[in-house]
mmCIF file of C-alpha atoms and ligand atoms in Angstrom:
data_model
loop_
_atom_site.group_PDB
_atom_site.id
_atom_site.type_symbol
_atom_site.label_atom_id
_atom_site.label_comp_id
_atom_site.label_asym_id
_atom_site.label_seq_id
_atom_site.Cartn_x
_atom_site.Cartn_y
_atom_site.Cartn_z
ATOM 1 C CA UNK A 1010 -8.819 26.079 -13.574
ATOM 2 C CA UNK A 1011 -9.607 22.642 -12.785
ATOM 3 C CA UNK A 1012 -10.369 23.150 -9.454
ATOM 4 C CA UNK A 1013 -13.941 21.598 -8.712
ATOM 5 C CA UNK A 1014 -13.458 17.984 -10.699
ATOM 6 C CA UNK A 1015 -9.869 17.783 -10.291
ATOM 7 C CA UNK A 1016 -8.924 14.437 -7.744
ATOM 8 C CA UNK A 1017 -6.210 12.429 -6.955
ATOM 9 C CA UNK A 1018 -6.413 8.699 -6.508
ATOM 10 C CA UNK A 1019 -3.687 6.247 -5.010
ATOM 11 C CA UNK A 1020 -5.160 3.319 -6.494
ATOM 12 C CA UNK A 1021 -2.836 1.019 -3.776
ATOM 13 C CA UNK A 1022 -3.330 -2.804 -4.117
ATOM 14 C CA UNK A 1023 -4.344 -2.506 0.157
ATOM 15 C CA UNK A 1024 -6.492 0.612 0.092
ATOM 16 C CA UNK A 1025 -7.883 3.553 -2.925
ATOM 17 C CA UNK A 1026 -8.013 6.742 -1.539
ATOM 18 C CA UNK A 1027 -8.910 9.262 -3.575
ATOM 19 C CA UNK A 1028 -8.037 13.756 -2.787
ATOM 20 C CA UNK A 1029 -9.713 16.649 -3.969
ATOM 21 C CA UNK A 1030 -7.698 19.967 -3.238
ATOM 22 C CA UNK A 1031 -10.467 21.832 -1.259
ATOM 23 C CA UNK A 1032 -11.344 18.511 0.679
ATOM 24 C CA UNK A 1033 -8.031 16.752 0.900
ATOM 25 C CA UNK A 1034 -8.767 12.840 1.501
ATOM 26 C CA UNK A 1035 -12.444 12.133 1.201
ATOM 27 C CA UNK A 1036 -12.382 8.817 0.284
ATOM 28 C CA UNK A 1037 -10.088 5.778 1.816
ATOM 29 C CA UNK A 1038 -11.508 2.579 1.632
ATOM 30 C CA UNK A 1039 -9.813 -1.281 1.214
ATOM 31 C CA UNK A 1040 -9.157 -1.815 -2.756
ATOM 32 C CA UNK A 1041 -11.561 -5.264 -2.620
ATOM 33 C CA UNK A 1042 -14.489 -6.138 -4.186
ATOM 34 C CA UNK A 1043 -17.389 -8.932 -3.081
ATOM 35 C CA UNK A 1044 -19.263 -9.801 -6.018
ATOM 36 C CA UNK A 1045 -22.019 -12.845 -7.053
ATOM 37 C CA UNK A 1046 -19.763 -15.515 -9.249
ATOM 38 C CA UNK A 1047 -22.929 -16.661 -11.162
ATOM 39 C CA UNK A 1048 -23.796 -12.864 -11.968
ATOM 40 C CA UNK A 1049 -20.563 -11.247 -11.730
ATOM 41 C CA UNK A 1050 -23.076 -8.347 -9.964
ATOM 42 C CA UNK A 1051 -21.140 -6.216 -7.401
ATOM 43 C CA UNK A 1052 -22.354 -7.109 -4.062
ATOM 44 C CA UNK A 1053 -20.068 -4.654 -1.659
ATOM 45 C CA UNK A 1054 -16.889 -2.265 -2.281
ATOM 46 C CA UNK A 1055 -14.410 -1.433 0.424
ATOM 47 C CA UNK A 1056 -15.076 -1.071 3.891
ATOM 48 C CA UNK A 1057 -18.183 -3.212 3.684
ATOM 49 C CA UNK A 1058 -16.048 -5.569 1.293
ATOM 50 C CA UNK A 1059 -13.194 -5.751 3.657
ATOM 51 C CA UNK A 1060 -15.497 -6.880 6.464
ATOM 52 C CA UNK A 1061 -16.964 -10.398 3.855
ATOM 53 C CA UNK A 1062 -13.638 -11.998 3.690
ATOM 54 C CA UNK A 1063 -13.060 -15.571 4.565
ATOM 55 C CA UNK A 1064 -17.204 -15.313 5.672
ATOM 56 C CA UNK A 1065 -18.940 -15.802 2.619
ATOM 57 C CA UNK A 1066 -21.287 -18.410 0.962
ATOM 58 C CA UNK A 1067 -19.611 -19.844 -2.752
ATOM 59 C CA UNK A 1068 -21.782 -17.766 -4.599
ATOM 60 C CA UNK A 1069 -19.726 -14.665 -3.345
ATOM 61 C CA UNK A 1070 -16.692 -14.239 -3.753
ATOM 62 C CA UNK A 1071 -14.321 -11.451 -2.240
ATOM 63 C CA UNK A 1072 -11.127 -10.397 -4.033
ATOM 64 C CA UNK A 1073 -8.264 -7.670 -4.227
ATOM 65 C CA UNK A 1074 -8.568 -6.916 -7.979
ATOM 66 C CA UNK A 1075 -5.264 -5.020 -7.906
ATOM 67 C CA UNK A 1076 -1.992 -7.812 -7.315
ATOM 68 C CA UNK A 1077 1.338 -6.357 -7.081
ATOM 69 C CA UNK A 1078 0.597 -2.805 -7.350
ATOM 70 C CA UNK A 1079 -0.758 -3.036 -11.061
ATOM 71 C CA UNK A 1080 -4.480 -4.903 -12.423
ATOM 72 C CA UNK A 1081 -5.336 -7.881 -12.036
ATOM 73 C CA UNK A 1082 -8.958 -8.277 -12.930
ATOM 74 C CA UNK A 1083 -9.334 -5.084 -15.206
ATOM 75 C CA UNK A 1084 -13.214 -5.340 -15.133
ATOM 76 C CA UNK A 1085 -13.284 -5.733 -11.228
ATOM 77 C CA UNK A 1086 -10.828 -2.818 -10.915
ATOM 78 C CA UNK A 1087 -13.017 -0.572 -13.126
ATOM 79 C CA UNK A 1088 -16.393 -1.626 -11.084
ATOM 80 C CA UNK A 1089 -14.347 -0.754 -7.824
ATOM 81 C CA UNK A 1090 -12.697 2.601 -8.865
ATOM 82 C CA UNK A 1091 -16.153 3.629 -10.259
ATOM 83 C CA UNK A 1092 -17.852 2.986 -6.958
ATOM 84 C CA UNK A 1093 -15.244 4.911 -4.869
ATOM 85 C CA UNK A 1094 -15.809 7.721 -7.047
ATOM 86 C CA UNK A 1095 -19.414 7.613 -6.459
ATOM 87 C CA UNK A 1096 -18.530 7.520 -2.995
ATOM 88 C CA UNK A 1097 -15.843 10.525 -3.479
ATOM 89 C CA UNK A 1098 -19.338 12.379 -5.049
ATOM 90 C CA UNK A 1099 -21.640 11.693 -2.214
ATOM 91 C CA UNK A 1100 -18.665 13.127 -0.027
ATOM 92 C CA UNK A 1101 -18.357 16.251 -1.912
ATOM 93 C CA UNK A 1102 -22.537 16.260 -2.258
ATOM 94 C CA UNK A 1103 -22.254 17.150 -5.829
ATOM 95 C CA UNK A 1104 -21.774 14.890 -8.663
ATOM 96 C CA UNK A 1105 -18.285 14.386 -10.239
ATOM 97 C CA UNK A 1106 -18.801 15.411 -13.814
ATOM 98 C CA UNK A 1107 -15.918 14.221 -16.241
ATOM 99 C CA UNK A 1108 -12.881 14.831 -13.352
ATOM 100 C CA UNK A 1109 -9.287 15.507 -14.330
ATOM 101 C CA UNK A 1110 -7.751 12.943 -12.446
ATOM 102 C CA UNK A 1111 -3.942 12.150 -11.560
ATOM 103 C CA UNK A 1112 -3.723 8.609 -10.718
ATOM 104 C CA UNK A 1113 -0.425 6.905 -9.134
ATOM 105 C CA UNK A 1114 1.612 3.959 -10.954
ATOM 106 C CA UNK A 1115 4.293 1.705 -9.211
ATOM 107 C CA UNK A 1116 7.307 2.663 -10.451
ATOM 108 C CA UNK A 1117 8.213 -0.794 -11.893
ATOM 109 C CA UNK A 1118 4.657 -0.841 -13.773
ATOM 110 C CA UNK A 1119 5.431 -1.671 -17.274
ATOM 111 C CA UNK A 1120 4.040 0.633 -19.958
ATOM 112 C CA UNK A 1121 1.037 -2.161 -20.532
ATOM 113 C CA UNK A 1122 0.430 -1.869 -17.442
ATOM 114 C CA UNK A 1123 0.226 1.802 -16.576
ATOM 115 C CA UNK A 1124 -1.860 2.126 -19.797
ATOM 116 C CA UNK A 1125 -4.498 -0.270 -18.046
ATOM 117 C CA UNK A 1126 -4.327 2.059 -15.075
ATOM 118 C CA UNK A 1127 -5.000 4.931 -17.234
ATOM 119 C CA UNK A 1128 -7.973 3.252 -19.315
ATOM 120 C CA UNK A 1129 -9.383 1.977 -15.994
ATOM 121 C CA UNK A 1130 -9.878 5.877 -15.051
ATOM 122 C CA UNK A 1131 -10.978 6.850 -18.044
ATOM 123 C CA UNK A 1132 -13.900 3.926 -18.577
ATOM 124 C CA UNK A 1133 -15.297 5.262 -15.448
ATOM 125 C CA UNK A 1134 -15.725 8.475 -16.773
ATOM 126 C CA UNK A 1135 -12.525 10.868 -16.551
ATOM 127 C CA UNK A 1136 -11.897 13.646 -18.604
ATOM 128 C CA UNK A 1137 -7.838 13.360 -19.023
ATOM 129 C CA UNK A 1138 -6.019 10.873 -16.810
ATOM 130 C CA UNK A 1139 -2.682 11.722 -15.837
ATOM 131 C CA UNK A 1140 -0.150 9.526 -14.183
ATOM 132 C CA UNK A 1141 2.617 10.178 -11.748
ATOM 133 C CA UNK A 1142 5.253 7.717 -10.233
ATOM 134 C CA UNK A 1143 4.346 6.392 -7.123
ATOM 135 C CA UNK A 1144 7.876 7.134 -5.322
ATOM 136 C CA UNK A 1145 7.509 11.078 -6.575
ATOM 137 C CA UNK A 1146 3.951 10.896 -5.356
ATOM 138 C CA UNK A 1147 4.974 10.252 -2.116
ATOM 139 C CA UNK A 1148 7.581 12.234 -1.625
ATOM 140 C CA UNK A 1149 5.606 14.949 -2.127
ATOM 141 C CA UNK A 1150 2.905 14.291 -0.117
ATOM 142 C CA UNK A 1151 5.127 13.605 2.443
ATOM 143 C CA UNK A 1152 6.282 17.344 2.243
ATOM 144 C CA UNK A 1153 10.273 16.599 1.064
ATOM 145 C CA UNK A 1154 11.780 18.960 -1.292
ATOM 146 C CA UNK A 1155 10.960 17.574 -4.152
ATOM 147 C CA UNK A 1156 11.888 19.682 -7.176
ATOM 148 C CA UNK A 1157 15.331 20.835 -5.577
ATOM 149 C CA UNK A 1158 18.347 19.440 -6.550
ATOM 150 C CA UNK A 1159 18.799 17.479 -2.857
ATOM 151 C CA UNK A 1160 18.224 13.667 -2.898
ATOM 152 C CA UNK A 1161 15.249 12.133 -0.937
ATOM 153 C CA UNK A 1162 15.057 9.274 -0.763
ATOM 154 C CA UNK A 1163 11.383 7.262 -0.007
ATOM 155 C CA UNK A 1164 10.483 3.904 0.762
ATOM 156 C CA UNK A 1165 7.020 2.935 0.253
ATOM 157 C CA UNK A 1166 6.153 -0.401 1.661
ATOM 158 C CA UNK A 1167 2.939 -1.061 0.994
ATOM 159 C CA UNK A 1168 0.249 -4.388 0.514
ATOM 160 C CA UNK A 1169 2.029 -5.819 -2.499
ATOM 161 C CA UNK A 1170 5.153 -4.204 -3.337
ATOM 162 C CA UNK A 1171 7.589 -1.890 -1.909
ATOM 163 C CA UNK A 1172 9.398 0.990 -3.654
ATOM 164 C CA UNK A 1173 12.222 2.563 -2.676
ATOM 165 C CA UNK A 1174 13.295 6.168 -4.789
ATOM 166 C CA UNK A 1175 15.857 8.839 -4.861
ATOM 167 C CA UNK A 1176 14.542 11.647 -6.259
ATOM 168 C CA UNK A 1177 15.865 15.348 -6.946
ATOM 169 C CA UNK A 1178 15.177 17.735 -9.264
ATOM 170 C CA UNK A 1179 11.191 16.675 -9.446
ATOM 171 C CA UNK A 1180 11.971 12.939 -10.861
ATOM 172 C CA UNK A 1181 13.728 9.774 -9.866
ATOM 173 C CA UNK A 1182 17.188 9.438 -10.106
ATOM 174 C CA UNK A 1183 17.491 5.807 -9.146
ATOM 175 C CA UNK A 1184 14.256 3.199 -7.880
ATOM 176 C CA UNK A 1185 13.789 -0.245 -7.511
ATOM 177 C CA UNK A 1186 10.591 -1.915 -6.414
ATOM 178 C CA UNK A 1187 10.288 -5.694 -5.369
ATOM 179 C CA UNK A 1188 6.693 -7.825 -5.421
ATOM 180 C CA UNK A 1189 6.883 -8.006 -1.510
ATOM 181 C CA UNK A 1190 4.558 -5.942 0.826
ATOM 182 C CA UNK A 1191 2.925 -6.552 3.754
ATOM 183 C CA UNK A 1192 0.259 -8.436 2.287
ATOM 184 C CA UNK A 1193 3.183 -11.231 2.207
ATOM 185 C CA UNK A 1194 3.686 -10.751 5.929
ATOM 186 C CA UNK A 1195 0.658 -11.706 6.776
ATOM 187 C CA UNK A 1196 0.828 -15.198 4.175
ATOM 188 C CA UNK A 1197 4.063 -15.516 6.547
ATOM 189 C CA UNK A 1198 1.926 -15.542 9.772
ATOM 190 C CA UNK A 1199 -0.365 -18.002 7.983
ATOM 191 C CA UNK A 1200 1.948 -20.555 6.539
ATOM 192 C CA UNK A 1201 3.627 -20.167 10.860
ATOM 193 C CA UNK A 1202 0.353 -20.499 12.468
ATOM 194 C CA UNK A 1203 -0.661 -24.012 10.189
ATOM 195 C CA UNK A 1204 2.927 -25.071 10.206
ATOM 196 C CA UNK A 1205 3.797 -24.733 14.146
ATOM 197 C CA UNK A 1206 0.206 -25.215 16.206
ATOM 198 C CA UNK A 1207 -1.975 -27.072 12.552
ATOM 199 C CA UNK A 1208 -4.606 -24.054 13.002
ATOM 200 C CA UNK A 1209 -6.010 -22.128 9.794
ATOM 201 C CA UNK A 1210 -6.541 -18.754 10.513
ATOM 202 C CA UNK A 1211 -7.489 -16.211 7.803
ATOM 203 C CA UNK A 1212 -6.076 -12.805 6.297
ATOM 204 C CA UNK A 1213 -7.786 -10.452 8.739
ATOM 205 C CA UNK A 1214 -6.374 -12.515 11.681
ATOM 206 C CA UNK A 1215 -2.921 -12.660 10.376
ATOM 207 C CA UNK A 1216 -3.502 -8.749 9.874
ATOM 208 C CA UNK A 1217 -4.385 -8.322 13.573
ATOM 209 C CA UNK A 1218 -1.577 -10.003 14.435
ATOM 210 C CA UNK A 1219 1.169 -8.271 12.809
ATOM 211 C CA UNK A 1220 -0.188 -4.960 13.528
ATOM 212 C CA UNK A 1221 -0.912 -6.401 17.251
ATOM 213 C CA UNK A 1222 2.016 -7.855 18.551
ATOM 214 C CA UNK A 1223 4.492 -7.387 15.034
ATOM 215 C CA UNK A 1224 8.472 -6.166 15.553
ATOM 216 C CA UNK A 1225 11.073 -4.931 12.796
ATOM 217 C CA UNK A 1226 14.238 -7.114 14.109
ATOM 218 C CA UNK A 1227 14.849 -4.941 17.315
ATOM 219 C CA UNK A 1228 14.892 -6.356 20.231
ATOM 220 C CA UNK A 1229 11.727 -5.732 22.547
ATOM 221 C CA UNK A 1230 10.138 -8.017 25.615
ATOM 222 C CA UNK A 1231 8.015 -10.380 23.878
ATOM 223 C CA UNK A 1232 4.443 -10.139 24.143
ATOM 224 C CA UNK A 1233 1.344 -12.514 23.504
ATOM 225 C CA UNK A 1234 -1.517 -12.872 22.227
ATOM 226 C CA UNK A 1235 -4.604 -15.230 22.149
ATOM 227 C CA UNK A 1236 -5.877 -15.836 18.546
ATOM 228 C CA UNK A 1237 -8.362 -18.569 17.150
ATOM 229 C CA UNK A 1238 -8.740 -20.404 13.995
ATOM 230 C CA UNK A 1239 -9.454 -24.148 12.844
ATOM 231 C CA UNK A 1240 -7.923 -27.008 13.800
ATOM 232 C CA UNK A 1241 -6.617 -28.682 10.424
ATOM 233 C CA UNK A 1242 -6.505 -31.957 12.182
ATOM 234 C CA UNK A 1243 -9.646 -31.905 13.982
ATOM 235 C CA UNK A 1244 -11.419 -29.741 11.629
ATOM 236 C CA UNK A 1245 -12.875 -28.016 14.915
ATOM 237 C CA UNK A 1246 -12.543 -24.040 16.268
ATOM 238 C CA UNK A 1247 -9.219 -24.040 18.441
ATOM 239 C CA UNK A 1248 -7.624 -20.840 20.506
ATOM 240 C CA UNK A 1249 -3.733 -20.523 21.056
ATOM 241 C CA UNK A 1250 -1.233 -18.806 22.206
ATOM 242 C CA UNK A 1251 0.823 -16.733 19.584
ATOM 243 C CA UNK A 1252 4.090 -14.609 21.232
ATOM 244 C CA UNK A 1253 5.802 -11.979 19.342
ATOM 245 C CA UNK A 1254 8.846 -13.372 19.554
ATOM 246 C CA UNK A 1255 6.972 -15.915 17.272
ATOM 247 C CA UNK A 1256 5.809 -13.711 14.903
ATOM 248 C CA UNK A 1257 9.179 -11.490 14.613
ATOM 249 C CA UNK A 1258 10.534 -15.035 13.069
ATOM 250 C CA UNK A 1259 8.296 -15.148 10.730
ATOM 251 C CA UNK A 1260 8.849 -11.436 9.459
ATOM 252 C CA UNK A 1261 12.610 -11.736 9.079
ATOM 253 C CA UNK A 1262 12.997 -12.761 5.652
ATOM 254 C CA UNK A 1263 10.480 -10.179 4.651
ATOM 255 C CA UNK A 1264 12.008 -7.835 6.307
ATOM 256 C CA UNK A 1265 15.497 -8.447 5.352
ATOM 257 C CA UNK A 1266 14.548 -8.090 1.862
ATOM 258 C CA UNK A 1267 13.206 -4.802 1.988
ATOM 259 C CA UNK A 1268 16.556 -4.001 4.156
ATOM 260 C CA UNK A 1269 18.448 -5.110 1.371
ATOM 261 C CA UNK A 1270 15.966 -3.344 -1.810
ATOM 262 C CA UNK A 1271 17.172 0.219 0.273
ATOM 263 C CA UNK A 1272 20.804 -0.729 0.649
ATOM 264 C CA UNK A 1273 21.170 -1.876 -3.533
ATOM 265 C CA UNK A 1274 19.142 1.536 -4.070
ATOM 266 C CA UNK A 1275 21.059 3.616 -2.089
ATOM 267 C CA UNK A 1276 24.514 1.942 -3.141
ATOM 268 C CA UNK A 1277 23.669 2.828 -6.785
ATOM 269 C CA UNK A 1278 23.017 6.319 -5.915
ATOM 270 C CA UNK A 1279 25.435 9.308 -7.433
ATOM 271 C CA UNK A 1280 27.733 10.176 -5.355
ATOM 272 C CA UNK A 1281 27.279 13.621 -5.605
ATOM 273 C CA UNK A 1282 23.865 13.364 -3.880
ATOM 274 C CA UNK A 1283 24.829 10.275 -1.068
ATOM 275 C CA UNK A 1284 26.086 13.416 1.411
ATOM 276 C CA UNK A 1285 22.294 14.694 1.225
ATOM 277 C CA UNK A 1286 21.240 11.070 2.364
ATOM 278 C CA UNK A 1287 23.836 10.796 5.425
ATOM 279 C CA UNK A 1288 22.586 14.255 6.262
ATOM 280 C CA UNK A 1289 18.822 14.291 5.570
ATOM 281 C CA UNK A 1290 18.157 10.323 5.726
ATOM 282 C CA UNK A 1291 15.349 8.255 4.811
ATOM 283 C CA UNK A 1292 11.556 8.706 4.649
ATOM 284 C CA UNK A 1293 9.039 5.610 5.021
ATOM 285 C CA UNK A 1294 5.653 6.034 3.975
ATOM 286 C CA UNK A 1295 2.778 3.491 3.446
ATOM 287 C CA UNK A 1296 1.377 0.765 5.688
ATOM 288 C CA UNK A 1297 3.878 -1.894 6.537
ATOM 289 C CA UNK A 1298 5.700 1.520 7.468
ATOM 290 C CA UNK A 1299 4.005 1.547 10.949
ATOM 291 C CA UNK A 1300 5.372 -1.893 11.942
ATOM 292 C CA UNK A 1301 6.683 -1.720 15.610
ATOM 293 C CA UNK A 1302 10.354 -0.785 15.601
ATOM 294 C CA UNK A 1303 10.760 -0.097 11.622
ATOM 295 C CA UNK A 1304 12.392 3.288 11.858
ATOM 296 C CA UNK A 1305 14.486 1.835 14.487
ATOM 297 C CA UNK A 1306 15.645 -0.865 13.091
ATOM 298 C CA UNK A 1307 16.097 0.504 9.293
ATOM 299 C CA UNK A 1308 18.159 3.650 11.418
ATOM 300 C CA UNK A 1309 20.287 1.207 13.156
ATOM 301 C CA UNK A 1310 21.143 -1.439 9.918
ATOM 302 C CA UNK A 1311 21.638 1.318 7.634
ATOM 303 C CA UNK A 1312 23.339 4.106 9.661
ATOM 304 C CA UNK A 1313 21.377 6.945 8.278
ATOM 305 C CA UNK A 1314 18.481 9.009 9.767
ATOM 306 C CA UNK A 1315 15.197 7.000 9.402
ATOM 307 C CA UNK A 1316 11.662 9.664 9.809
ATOM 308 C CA UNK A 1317 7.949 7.742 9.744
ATOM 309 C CA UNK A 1318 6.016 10.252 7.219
ATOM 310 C CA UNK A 1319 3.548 12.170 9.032
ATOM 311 C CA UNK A 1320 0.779 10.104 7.438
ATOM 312 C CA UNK A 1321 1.987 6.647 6.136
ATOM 313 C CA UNK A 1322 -1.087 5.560 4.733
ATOM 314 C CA UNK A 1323 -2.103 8.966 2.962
ATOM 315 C CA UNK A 1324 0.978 10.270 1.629
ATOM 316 C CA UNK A 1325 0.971 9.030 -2.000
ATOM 317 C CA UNK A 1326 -2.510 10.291 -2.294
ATOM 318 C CA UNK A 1327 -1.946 13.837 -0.700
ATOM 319 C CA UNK A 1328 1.105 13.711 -3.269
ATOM 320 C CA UNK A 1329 -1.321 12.993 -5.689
ATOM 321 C CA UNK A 1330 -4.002 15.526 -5.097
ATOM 322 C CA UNK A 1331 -1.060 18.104 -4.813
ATOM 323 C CA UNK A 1332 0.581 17.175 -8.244
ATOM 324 C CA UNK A 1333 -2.726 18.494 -9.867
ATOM 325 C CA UNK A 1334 -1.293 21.532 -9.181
ATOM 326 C CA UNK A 1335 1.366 21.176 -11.988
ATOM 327 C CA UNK A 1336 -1.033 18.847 -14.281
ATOM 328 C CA UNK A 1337 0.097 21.031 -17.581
ATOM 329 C CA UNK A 1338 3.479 19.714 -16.552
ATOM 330 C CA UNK A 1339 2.539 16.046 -16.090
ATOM 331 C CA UNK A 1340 0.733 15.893 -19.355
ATOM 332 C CA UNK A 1341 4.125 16.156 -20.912
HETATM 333 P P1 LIG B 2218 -1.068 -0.049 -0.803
HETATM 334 O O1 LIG B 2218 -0.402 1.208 -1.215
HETATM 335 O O2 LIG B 2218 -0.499 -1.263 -1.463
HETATM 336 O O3 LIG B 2218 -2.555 0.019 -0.923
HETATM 337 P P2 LIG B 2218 -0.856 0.736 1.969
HETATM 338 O O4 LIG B 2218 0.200 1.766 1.942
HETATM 339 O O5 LIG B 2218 -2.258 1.171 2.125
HETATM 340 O O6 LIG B 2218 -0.721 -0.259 0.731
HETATM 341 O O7 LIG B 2218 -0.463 -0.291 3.139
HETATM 342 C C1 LIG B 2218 -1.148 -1.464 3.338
HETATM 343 C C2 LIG B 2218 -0.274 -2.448 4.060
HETATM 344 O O8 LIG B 2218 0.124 -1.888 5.312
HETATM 345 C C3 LIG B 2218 -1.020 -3.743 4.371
HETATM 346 O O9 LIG B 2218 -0.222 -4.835 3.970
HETATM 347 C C4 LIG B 2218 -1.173 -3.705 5.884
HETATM 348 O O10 LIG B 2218 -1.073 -4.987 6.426
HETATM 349 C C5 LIG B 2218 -0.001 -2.847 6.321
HETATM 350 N N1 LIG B 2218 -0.237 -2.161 7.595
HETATM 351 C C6 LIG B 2218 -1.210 -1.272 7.889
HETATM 352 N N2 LIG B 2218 -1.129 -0.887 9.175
HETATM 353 C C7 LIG B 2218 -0.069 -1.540 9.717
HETATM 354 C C8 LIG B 2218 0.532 -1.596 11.015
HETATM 355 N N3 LIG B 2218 0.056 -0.871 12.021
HETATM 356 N N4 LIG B 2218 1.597 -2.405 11.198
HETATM 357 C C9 LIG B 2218 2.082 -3.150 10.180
HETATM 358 N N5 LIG B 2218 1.579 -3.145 8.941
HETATM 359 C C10 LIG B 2218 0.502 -2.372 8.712
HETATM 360 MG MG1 LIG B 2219 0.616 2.659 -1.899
#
C-alpha cells in the first residue's frame, strides 16, 4: 500500500542511510553537517561535509549533530535528515511526497529521546514516523530469524555506541548498549599519537589509521605506517612512524569493554535460549565490526561462533526498509 513513499532510515551517529523497498539503499552518506556560525546557513551535508573537517576557516564549522546514537543539535539534525532526503528524491528522480518512514532508535534511547527522533522525521515532512529498535533492526537486515522463538544475538558497534541484543520471538529479550563506538577509537589514536611522538593529527587521520593498520587483540606481524600531523612543540608539519603493534595498545581498553558489554548480555540471557547461542553464535554488524581480527578474537574470548554480517555498515538500514513490511504492526 505504501509502497512508492515508504523508506527506511538508520539515522547512525557515523553515517544516515536511508532504503526504499524497490531501490534498497539509495542514500549513505556521513551524518555531519558544515554550516556558516554567523548565519547558521548549511554550507555542505555528508560526503562533501565529511571531506571539510579539521580544514575549515572559523566561520564554518563542521559537526556530527547526532552524539551517542541519539540528538544532539535537534535543528542541525533536522537540516541534515532533510537534505538526505532530498538526496534520497533525486535518487529515486521523483519527489518524496509525505513518506511513511521507519526510522531506527538505540536501544538505550530514553523515551525523550526517541520522541526527538520521531519529531525530527516528521518536521521534515513525513507522513507517520515509526520507530524500531536498533538491535531488531539489525538483526533483520542481517537475515537472522527474527520472529522465531531461537535467540540471536547482535552486536552493533557502531560510531558512538555499541549494542548488543538477544532477540526471539520478533523483540528483545535482553540488551545493553554502552556510549563507546569507534568514534572513541579513533580519540584513542589521538590522545597516543600527541602523548607518545607530541604530533596533532585529526579525526580522518586517526580513521585511516585504525581501519589501515587496526587489530582486535589477536596476535598478527605488526605492520607500519607513515602518517603526518603537527608538531605540538614546534608548531611545524612533522611525518612519523606509527606500527600496529602501537595502535593495537591503544584499542585494548575499547575493546575489552565491548568484550565485556557481550559477556554481561549474554550471562543474563534465559537459559532456555543460551543452547541456541553455543549452537548458532554471534552476529556483528556495523562499522567498528570490520576491525582486523574482530570475529577472531570475539570467537576465541567468548567460545561461541562469531559471523561478520554480510553488510556491516547497511544492515540496520536494510532491517529498516524491510520492517516497512509489517508497519501496521509497528504502529502498535
Ligand atoms: P553508526 O551506526 O553510529 O552511524 P556505523 O555502523 O556506520 O556507525 O559505523 C561507523 C564506525 O565504524 C566509525 O566509528 C568507523 O570508524 C568504523 N569503521 C568503519 N570502517 C571500519 C573499518 N574498516 N575498521 C574499523 N572500523 C571501521
Ligand atoms: Mg548504526
Amino acid at each position: 500500500m505504501f509502497s512508492t513513499t515508504a523508506i527506511g532510515i538508520d539515522l547512525g551517529t557515523a553515517n544516515t542511510l536511508v532504503y526504499t523497498k524497490n531501490k534498497g539503499i539509495i542514500v549513505n552518506e556521513p551524518s555531519i553537517v558544515a554550516y556558516d556560525v554567523n548565519t547558521n546557513e548549511i554550507i555542505a551535508i555528508g560526503k562533501e561535509a565529511k571531506e571539510m573537517v579539521g580544514k575549515t576557516p572559523l566561520t564554518i564549522e563542521v559537526i556530527n549533530p547526532l552524539k551517542d546514537g541519539v540528538i544532539a543539535d535537534f535543528n542541525m539534525t533536522t537540516a541534515m535528515i532533510k537534505a538526505m532526503l532530498e538526496k534520497a528524491s533525486k535518487k529515486l528522480g521523483s519527489s518524496l511526497r509525505k513518506p511513511n518512514v521507519v526510522v531506527c532508535t538505540p536501544s538505550g534511547a530514553t523515551s525523550v529521546e526517541r520522541l526527538a527522533i520521531q519529531d525530527a522525521v516528521k518536521q521534515c515532512g513525513a507522513k507517520e514516523v515509526y520507530l524500531i529498535d536498533e538491535p531488531v533492526a539489525a538483526a533483520i537486515g542481517a537475515e537472522l530469524p527474527v520472529s522465531d522463538p531461537i535467540a540471536s544475538v547482535i552486536v552493533d558497534i557502531g560510531g558512538g555506541t555499541t549494542e548488543v541484543g538477544i532477540i526471539s520471538f520478533g523483540g528483545i529479550v535482553t540488551s545493553n548498549t554502552m556510549k563507546l563506538g569507534g568514534d572513541h577509537m579513533n580519540d584513542e589514536i589521538i590522545q597516543f599519537s600527541r602523548k607518545k611522538f607530541n604530533v596533532l593529527i585529526g579525526v580522518p587521520t586517526a580513521e585511516k589509521i585504525k581501519q589501515e593498520i587496526g587489530y582486535a587483540l589477536i596476535e598478527h606481524p605488526s605492520e607500519t605506517m607513515e602518517i603526518r600531523g603537527r608538531d605540538i612543540v614546534t608548531g611545524l608539519p612533522k611525518t612519523i612512524t606509527v606500527t600496529s603493534l602501537q595502535i593495537q595498545d591503544c584499542l585494548k581498553e575499547s575493546l575489552l569493554a565491548i568484550l565485556e558489554l557481550i559477556q554481561k548480555t549474554l550471562e543474563s540471557c534465559p537459559p532456555e535460549l543460551s543452547g541456541d547461542i553455543v549452537d548458532r553464535g554471534i552476529v556483528l554488524t556495523g562499522g567498528g565490526a570490520l576491525l582486523k581480527g574482530m570475529t577472531e578474537w570475539f570467537a576465541k574470548e567468548l567460545d561461541v561462533p562469531v559471523h561478520l554480517a554480510a553488510e556491516p555498515l547497511e544492515s540496520v538500514a536494510v532491517g529498516t526498509g524491510k520492517a516497512l513490511d509489517t508497519i501496521h504492526l509497528l504502529k502498535k
